[in-house]
Coordinates of C-alpha atoms and ligand atoms in Angstrom, one line a residue:
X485 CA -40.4 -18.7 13.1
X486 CA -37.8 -16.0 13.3
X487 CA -38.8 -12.8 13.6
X488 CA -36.9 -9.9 12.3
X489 CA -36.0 -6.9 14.7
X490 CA -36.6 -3.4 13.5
X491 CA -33.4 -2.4 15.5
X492 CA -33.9 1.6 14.5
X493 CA -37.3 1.5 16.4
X494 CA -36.1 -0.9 19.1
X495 CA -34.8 -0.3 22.3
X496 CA -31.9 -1.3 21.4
X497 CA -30.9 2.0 19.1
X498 CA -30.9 4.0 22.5
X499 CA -27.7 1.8 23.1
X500 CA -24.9 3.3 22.0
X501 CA -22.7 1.0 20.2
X502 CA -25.7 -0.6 18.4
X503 CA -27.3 2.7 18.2
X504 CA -23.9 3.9 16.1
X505 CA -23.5 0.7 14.2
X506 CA -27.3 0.9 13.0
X507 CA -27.2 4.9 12.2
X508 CA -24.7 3.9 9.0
X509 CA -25.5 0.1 8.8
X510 CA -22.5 -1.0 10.4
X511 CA -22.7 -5.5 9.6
X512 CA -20.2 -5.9 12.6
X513 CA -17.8 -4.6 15.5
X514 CA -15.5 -6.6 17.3
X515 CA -14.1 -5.7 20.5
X516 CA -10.7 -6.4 21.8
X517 CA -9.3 -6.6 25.4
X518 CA -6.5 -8.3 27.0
X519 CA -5.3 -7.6 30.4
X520 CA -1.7 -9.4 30.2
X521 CA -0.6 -7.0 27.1
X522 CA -3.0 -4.0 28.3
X523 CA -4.6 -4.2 24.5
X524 CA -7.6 -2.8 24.0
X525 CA -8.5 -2.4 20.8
X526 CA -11.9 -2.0 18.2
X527 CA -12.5 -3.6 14.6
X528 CA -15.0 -2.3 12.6
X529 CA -16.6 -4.1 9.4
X530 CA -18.8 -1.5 7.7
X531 CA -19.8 -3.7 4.8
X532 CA -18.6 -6.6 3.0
X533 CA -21.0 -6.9 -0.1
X534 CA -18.4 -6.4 -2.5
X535 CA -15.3 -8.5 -0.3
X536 CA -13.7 -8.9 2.7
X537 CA -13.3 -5.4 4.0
X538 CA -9.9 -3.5 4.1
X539 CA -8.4 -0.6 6.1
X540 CA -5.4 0.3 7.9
X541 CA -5.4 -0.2 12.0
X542 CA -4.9 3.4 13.4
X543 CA -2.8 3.1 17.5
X544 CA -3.9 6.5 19.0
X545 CA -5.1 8.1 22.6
X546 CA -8.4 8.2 22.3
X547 CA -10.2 10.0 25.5
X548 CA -12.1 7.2 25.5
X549 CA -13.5 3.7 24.4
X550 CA -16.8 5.4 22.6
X551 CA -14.1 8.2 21.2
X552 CA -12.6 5.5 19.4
X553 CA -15.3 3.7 18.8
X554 CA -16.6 6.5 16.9
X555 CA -13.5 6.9 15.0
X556 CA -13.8 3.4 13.6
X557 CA -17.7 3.5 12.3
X558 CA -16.6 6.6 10.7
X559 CA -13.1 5.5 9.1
X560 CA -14.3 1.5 8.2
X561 CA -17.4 3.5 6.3
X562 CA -15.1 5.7 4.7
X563 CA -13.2 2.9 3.4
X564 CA -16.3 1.1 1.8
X565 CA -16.8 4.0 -0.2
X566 CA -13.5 4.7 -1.5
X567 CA -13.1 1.2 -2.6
X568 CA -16.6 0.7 -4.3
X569 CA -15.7 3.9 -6.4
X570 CA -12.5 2.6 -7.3
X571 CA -13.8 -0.7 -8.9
X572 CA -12.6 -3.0 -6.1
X573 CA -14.0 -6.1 -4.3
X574 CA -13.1 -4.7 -1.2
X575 CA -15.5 -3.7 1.2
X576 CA -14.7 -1.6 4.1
X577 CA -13.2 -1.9 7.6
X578 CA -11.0 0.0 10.0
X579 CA -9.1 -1.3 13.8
X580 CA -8.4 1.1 16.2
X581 CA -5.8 0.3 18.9
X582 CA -6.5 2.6 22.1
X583 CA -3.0 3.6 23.5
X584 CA -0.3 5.8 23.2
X585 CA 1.8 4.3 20.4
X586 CA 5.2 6.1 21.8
X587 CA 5.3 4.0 24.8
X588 CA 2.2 1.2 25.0
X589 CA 3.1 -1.2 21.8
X590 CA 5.1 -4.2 22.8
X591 CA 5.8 -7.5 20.5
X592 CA 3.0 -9.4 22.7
X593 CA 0.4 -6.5 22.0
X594 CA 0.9 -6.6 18.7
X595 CA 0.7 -10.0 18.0
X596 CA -2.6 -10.5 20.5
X597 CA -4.2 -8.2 17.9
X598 CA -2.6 -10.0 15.4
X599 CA -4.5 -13.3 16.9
X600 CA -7.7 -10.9 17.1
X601 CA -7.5 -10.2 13.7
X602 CA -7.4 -13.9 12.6
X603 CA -10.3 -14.6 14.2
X604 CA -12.2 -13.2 11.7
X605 CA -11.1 -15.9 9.0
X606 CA -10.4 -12.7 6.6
X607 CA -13.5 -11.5 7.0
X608 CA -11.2 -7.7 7.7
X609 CA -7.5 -7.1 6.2
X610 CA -5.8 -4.9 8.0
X611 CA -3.0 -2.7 7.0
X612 CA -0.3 0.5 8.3
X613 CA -2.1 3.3 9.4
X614 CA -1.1 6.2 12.2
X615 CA 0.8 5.2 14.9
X616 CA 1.6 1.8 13.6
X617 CA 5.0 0.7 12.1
X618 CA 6.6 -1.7 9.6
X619 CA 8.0 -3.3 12.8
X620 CA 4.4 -3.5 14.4
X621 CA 3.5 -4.7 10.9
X622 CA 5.9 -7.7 11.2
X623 CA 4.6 -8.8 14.5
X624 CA 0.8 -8.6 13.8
X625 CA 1.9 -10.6 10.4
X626 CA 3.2 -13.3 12.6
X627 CA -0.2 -14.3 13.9
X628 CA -2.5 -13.8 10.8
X629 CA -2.1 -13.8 6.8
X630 CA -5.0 -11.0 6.7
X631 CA -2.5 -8.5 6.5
X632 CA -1.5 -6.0 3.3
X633 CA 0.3 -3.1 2.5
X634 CA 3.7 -4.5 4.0
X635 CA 7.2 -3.4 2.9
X636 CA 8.9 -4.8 -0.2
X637 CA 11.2 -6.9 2.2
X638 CA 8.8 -8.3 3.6
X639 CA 7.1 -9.4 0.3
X640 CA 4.9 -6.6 0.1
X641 CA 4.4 -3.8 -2.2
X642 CA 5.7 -0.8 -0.2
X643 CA 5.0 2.4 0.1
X644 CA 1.7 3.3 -1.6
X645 CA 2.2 7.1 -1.6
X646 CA 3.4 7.4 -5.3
X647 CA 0.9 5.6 -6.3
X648 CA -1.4 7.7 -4.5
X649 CA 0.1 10.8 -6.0
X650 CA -0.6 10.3 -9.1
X651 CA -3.6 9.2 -8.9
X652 CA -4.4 13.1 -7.4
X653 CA -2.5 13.8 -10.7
X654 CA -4.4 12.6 -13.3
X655 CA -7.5 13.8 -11.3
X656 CA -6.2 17.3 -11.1
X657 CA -6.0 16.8 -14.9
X658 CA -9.7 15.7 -15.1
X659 CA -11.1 18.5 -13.1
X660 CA -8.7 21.1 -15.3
X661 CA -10.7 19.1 -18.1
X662 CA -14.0 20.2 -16.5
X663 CA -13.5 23.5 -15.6
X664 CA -11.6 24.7 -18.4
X665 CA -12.0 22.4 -21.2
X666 CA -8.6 21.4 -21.1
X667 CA -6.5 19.3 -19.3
X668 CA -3.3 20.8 -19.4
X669 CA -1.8 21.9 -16.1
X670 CA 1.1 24.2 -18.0
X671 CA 1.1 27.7 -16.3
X672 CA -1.7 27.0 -13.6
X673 CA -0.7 28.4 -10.5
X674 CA -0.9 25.4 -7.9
X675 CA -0.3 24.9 -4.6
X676 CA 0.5 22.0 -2.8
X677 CA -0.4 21.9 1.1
X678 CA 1.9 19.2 3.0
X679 CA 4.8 17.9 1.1
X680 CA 5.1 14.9 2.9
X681 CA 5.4 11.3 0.9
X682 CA 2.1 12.2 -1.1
X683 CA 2.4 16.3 -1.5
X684 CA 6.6 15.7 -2.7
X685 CA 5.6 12.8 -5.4
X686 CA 3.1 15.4 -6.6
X687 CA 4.9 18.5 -6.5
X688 CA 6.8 16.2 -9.3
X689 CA 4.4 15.5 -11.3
X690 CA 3.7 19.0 -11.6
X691 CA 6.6 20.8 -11.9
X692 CA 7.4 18.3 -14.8
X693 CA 4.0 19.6 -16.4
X694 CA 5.2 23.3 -16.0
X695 CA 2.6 24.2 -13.8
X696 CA 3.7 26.8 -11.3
X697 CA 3.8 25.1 -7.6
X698 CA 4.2 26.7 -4.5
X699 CA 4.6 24.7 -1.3
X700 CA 3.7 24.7 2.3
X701 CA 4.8 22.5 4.9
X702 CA 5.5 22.7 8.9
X703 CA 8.8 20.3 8.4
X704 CA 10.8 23.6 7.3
X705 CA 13.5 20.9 6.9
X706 CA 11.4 19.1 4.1
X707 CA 10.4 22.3 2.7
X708 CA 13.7 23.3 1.8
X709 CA 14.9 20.1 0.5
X710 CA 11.8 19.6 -1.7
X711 CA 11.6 23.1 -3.3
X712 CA 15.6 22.7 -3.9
X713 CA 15.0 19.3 -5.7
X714 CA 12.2 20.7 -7.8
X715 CA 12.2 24.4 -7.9
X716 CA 8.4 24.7 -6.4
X717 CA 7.8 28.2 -4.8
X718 CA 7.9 28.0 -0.7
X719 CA 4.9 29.9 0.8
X720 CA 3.5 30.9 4.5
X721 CA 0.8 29.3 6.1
X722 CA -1.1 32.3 5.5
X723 CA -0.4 32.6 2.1
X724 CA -1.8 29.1 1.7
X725 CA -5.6 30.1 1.9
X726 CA -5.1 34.0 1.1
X727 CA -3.0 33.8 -2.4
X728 CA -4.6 33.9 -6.3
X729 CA -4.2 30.5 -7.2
X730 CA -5.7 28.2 -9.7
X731 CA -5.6 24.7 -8.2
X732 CA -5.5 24.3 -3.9
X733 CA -4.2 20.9 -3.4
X734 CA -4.6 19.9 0.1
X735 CA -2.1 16.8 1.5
X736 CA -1.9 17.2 4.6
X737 CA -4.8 17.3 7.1
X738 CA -8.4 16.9 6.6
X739 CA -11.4 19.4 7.9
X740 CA -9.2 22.2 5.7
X741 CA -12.2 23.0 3.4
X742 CA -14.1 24.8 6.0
X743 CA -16.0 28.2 6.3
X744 CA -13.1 30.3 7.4
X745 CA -10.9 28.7 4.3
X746 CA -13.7 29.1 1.7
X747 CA -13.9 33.1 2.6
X748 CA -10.4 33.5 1.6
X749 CA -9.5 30.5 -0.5
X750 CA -9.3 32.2 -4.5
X751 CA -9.0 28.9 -6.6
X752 CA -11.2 27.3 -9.3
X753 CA -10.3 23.6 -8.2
X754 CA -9.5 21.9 -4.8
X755 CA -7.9 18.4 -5.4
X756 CA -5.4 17.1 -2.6
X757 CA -4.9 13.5 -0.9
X758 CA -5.8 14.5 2.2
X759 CA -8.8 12.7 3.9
X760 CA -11.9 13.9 5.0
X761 CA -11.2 17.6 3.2
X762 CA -14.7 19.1 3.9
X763 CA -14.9 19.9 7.0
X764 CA -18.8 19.2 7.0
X765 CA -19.9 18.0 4.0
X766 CA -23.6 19.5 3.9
X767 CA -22.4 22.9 4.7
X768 CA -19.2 22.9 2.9
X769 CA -19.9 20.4 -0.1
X770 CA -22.5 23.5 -1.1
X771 CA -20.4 26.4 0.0
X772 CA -18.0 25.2 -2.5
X773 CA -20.3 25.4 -5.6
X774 CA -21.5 28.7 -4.4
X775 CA -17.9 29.7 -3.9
X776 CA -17.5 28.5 -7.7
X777 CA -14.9 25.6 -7.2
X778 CA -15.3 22.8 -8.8
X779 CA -14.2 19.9 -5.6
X780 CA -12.8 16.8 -6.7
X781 CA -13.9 14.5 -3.6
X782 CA -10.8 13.2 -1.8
X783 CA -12.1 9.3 -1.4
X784 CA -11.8 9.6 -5.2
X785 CA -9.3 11.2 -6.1
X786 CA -7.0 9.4 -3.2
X787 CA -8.0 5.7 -4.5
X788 CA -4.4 5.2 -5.7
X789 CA -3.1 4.1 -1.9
X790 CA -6.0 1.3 -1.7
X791 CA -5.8 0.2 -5.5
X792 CA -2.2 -0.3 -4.7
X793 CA -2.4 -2.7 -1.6
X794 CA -5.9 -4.5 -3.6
X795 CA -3.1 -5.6 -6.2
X796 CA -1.1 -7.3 -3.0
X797 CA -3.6 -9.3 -2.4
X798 CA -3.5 -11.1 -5.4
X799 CA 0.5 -11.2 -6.4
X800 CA 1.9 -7.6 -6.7
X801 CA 2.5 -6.0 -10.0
X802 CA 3.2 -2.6 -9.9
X803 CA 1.6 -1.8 -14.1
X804 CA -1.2 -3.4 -12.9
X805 CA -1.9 -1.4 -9.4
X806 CA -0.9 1.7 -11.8
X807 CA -3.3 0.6 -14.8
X808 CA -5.8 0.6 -12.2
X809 CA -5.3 3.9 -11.0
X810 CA -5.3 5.1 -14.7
X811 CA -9.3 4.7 -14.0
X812 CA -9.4 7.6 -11.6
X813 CA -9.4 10.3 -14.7
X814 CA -12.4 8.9 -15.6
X815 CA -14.2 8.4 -12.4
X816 CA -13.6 11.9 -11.4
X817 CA -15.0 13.2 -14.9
X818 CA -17.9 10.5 -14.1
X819 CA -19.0 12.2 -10.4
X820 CA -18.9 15.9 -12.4
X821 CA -21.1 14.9 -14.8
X822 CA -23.9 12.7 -12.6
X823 CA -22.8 16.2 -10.1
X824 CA -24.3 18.2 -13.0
X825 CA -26.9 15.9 -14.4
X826 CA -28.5 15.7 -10.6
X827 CA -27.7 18.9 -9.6
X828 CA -25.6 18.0 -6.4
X829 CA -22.4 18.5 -5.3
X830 CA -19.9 16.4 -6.5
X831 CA -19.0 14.4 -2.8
X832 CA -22.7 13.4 -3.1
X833 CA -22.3 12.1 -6.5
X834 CA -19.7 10.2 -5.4
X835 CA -21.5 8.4 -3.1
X836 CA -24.2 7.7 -4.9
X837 CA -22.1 6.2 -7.1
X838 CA -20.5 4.1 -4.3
X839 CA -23.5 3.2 -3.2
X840 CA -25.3 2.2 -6.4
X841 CA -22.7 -0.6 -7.1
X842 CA -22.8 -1.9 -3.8
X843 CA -26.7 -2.3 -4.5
X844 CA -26.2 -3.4 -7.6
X845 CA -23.6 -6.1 -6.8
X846 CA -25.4 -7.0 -3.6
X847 CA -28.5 -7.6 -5.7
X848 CA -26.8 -10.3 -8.0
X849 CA -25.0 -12.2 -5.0
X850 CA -28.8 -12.5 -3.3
X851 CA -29.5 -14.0 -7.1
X852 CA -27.3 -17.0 -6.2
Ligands
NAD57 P1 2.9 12.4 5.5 O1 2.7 12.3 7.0 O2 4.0 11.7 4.8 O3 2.9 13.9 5.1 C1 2.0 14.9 5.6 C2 2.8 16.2 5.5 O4 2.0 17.2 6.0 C3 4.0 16.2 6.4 O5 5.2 16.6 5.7 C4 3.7 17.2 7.5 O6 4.8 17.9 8.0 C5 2.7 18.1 6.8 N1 1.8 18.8 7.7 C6 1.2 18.4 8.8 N2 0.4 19.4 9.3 C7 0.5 20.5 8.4 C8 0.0 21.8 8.4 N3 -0.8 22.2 9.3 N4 0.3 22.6 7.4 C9 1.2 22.1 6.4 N5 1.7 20.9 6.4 C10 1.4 20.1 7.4 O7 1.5 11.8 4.9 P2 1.2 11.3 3.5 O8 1.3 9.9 3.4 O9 1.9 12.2 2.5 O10 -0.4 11.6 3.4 C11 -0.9 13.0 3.2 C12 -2.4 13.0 3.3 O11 -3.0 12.1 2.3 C13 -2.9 12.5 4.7 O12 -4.1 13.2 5.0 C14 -3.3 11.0 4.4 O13 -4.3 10.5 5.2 C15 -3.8 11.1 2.9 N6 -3.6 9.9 2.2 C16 -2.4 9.3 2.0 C17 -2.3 8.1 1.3 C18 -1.0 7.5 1.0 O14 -0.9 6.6 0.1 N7 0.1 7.9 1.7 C19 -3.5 7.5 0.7 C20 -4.7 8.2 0.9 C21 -4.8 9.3 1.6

């Protein structure tokens, strides 16, 4: 008979990778070492009910192996909620290369992760993420077809970001919907944080709606350029978090939605592509509704880079990826309406959401 260990009241939960991996129901971690290339690497699979799981494999200098570690349970579960909102059959996973990516990638390293990465018979797709370039792409590709989000000259279906962008588009359009009762971003005062491939394809979108955009950006260089091309306002960092604004759209870094922020920030929406935008989301996901902003939650409203590699997988066709993407405006209008029904705020709505098809789907594969 086997029995069945109840790992969260086991000894086992004191250890701390399984301790980690049970906390958030991690189904698998795979460690990777090879002395001859000096890899060292982590893949995490958080779950794979609704497909093989997806994420892009981040090269960084961790302090250590349970820092990165960490950083992979977090980023693979990420994943498998962003995809279940977005209507995918994609579940969610994230690799982690420890290393400086200036001076530790070689074409063996690459391609020993490559053969890692295979092992797992497509079990996790990997894909560009920090510290990892097209040309690392190429190498990793050369030991393993479980690879997406390549460039188009390599078959692939390029950069994501505008894609992305407008995706955070139409969602600014739903939230203006919510708040206001109409969707029309003519005359709002937005600003755009980080005008880098998402934050410029925006600023676009924008400017051709005749909203007024201001911009911020540490690439001075960028700033320019961009506010030449389009006429967008350029602003301080200060300014970013202290001016009367209608919309704060952050794409740049994550954890910008914190308590310093939300005492100065005067908007009525927050909707940006950056990740991780609260910077705790018990404190800040309520601060926010006391604050009276309406927060559309940045796994949603950034679907458009995943739906776009998801359509790689199976042949690319940009309409399609874009048809897809179409769906965010009504998944963000979705999470503020189950956000109001349940009285919540809306990032646990959309989780909840997330969650309940995984259940759901999980329940009819166990039918089979
Ligand atoms: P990017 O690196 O092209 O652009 C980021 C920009 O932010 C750069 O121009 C950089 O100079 C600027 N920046 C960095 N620190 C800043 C600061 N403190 N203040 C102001 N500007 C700052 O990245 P991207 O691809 O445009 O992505 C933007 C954000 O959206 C990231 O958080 C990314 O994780 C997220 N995201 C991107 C995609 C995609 O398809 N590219 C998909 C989902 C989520």
């Amino acid at each position: 008979m086997i029995e069945v260990l109840d790992i969260k009241n086991s000894s086992l939960a004191e250890n701390p990778v399984i301790g980690q991996m049970t906390l958030n129901n991690h189904e698998q971690v795979l460690f990777c070492n090879d002395n001859e290339t000096g890899l060292k690497a982590i893949v995490a699979i958080h779950n794979t009910v609704l497909g093989p799981s997806l994420g892009g494999t981040r090269m960084w200098t961790y302090k250590n192996e349970m820092e990165a570690l960490t950083d992979a349970l977090r980023l693979s579960r990420g994943m498998t909620y962003k995809s279940s909102v977005a209507g995918l059959n994609l579940g969610g996973g994230k690799a982690v290369i420890i290393g400086d990516s200036k001076t530790q990638k070689s074409e063996a390293l690459m391609r020993r992760f490559g053969k890692f990465i295979n092992s797992l018979a497509g079990k996790y797709i990997t894909a560009e993420d920090v510290g990892i370039s097209t040309k690392d792409m190429e190498y990793i590709k050369m030991e393993t077809d479980f690879v997406t989000g390549l460039p188009e000259n390599m078959g692939g279906s390029g950069d994501p970001s505008p894609v992305t962008a407008y995706g955070v588009y139409i969602a600014m359009k739903a939230s203006a919907h919510e708040k206001w009762g109409n969707e029309s971003l003519s005359g709002k005062k937005i600003v755009v944080q980080g005008i880098g491939h998402v934050g410029e394809s925006l600023v676009h979108y924008l400017v051709k709606d005749g909203a007024k955009v201001f911009i911020n950006d540490i690439n001075e260089t960028r700033l320019k350029a961009v506010a030449k091309e389009t006429g967008a306002e350029v602003i301080s960092a200060e300014m970013v978090y202290d001016m009367e604004m209608d919309i704060y759209a952050p794409c740049a870094l994550g954890a910008t939605v914190n308590t310093d922020t939300l005492n100065r920030l005067k908007c009525s929406i927050i909707c940006g592509s950056a990740n991780n935008q609260l910077a705790d989301e018990n404190v800040h996901g309520k601060m926010v509704i006391e604050k009276g902003i309406l927060y559309a939650p940045d796994f949603v409203v950034n679907a458009g880079g995943i739906i776009n590699v998801y359509y790689e997988l199976e042949g690319y066709n940009r309409e399609r990826a874009l048809a897809h993407a179409e769906k965010i405006y009504q998944t963000t209008l979705n999470i503020f309406k189950v956000a109001k029904e349940q009285n919540i705020p809306t990032y646990m709505a959309a989780n909840r959401l997330a969650e309940k098809r995984i259940a759901d789907i999980g329940k009819v594969k166990l039918g089979f």
